[in-house]
């Protein structure tokens, strides 16, 4: 991929964020350009979803700036935020389809809510988006009748309904069988290249993302510990990256949660005796 | 001594503070609902679906309960009235009890447990499965699109359901009093009509049920929206909706009754 | 649930609710308070109103012609001042009288009006000249017993002579 590095579509400048006392992100900086697919990798609870929420403006950074298409998300009022969100599409971890609407109505939802298009045109657009994810035949089904992989693809069709400029994927591979997983990965890449978006994929699936993405950030305890292209990552000697890629149980990410010495906990050392 | 006091205050203080914070959030939420209400009234179809969900689906339990409550009232009332030779006032007793108190109050209690809990569960699940977050990311305000229609659906349904409850109850009273116990049908209805005042009794009952409708609907949507996004969180919120609604209905009923029938 | 079905059921629900309200309005209750533009106010003072309540009916020859609007105590003369909303269709001469009556032995109390013969009519805000107070049962009984006792005494003294 040789894209001219124009102004990045998404940029984090020294962003920190905490829920009450718990610091989730610490001085995070990253950039995503148009046409790029970028992966954010890290263990559970490392702050990946939080990072996506910052882009969508659902939460605001405590310090630093989050820029989307040149606008500082943290400073926008409600109205401007809603305007900005039209440029974003997000795929939630388990699809987050509206359970009381059919597949067709789910995909039509953003079109009906955000545009004044006539129903006939909405119909065409919905079928087009469903065709793109290969599920035009499922238009009449209800979400409860879909498998996990299909639900994820319908959600993807819904996310791209308004032709977003930035796509956000929250763990799109979790809980999918190998075939659905490969299908989803292929779709993410194809959609990104066809629509000319910038994509951010939050994941801990190493193999799939190394094949898929242009650049990778490793997140641990809210800090970017390593970054690079897939080739650089494969060649990396960074202990955290090695542990992550080779799926080793112990390393910089310890197997044991910090605790008092085991023996003391069991009362073997008669400490207070 | 000072320590004991500090301890006491922090013991009571924490839940109290949490309660006040929650109440404040509920007030803010109520204002947000009102501010985002035009959508649910302009696009009335959204509210329509919620009237179906909260109102139509509650009709059966309301109608059946109303019938039985009226029949029991008539049986019990007859026992007492007949001792004073006043059994012809049975219709009055049944109608006044239902129209003033039981229709609005029992109707609202049933509404809270049938529709209120369902609304809480629905919104809570939408939150737990990130449907609300997804909506927000699509630049659609969940308060306008999900919460306000459910609120208005409940507010519109409640007085209609309470009226149905009272009407069915009076019919039940008629079945027992006239058909079973053999009271004179003419005096049953005419005494009732002479003693029950439309404005003071019927309209005040309707006003009561409108207040209850606002209270129960607000509690239901709020608890759903505020629920922790987990399975236990949602089930806990559902229970809280029923319990809080019941308490608020009874307290509100006392205040409204004292206010409406003062000096009569 | 199809849209059409929801519309149908919600429509039916609205009709059923309206029918219930109509039933309560027409069959169960009556409009006992008169609208302001169809009524005029008369006042009557009573030494004792007994158990008369606001909203009690005003009857003339057994027909309801008004309602008690308000009851207050006149702080100068210590009499009860009763305000009545009268149906504008019925007028009463100035020498009509108002009395507090009881329906049945223990029933509710109401005001009965006996029309007079004067050709001047009472106007809105006027006061009845002739009234008679409620019969308070306790007083009645004690008076009865008292007189009985007195009569009894007389009998016994006569017998003793
Ligand atoms: N709404 C919240 N309130 C408080 N803490 C939260 C909230 N959401 C997430 N957290 C905490 O923030 C940390 C990061 O969460 P998250 O970004 O969801 O992690 P990830 O998506 O990488 O698994 C976790 O420790 C989590 O407990
Ligand atoms: Mg996450």
Short mmCIF file of N, CA, C and O in Angstrom, two decimals, chain C residues 3 44 50 62 76 106 126 128 139 158:
data_model
loop_
_atom_site.label_atom_id
_atom_site.label_comp_id
_atom_site.label_asym_id
_atom_site.label_seq_id
_atom_site.Cartn_x
_atom_site.Cartn_y
_atom_site.Cartn_z
N UNK C 3 -46.98 -3.84 11.08
CA UNK C 3 -47.45 -2.48 11.34
C UNK C 3 -48.96 -2.37 11.38
O UNK C 3 -49.55 -1.78 12.27
N UNK C 44 -77.96 31.46 53.08
CA UNK C 44 -78.90 31.27 54.20
C UNK C 44 -78.09 31.11 55.48
O UNK C 44 -77.02 30.49 55.47
N UNK C 50 -75.99 21.08 61.78
CA UNK C 50 -75.91 19.64 62.02
C UNK C 50 -74.81 19.04 61.18
O UNK C 50 -73.68 19.48 61.22
N UNK C 62 -88.84 18.02 46.64
CA UNK C 62 -88.15 16.77 46.35
C UNK C 62 -87.26 16.78 45.13
O UNK C 62 -86.52 15.85 44.88
N UNK C 76 -69.24 37.29 63.65
CA UNK C 76 -69.92 38.26 64.51
C UNK C 76 -71.09 37.61 65.27
O UNK C 76 -71.22 37.71 66.46
N UNK C 106 -81.49 8.32 59.34
CA UNK C 106 -80.06 8.53 59.56
C UNK C 106 -79.36 8.97 58.27
O UNK C 106 -78.15 8.98 58.19
N UNK C 126 -78.55 37.25 47.39
CA UNK C 126 -79.51 37.54 48.45
C UNK C 126 -79.49 36.47 49.53
O UNK C 126 -78.97 35.36 49.32
N UNK C 128 -81.77 34.28 52.50
CA UNK C 128 -83.09 33.84 52.96
C UNK C 128 -83.42 34.51 54.29
O UNK C 128 -82.57 34.55 55.18
N UNK C 139 -80.13 16.11 70.64
CA UNK C 139 -80.92 17.12 71.34
C UNK C 139 -82.39 16.70 71.39
O UNK C 139 -83.06 16.83 72.41
N UNK C 158 -99.23 13.85 91.30
CA UNK C 158 -100.70 13.87 91.31
C UNK C 158 -101.25 12.63 92.00
O UNK C 158 -102.19 12.69 92.79
#
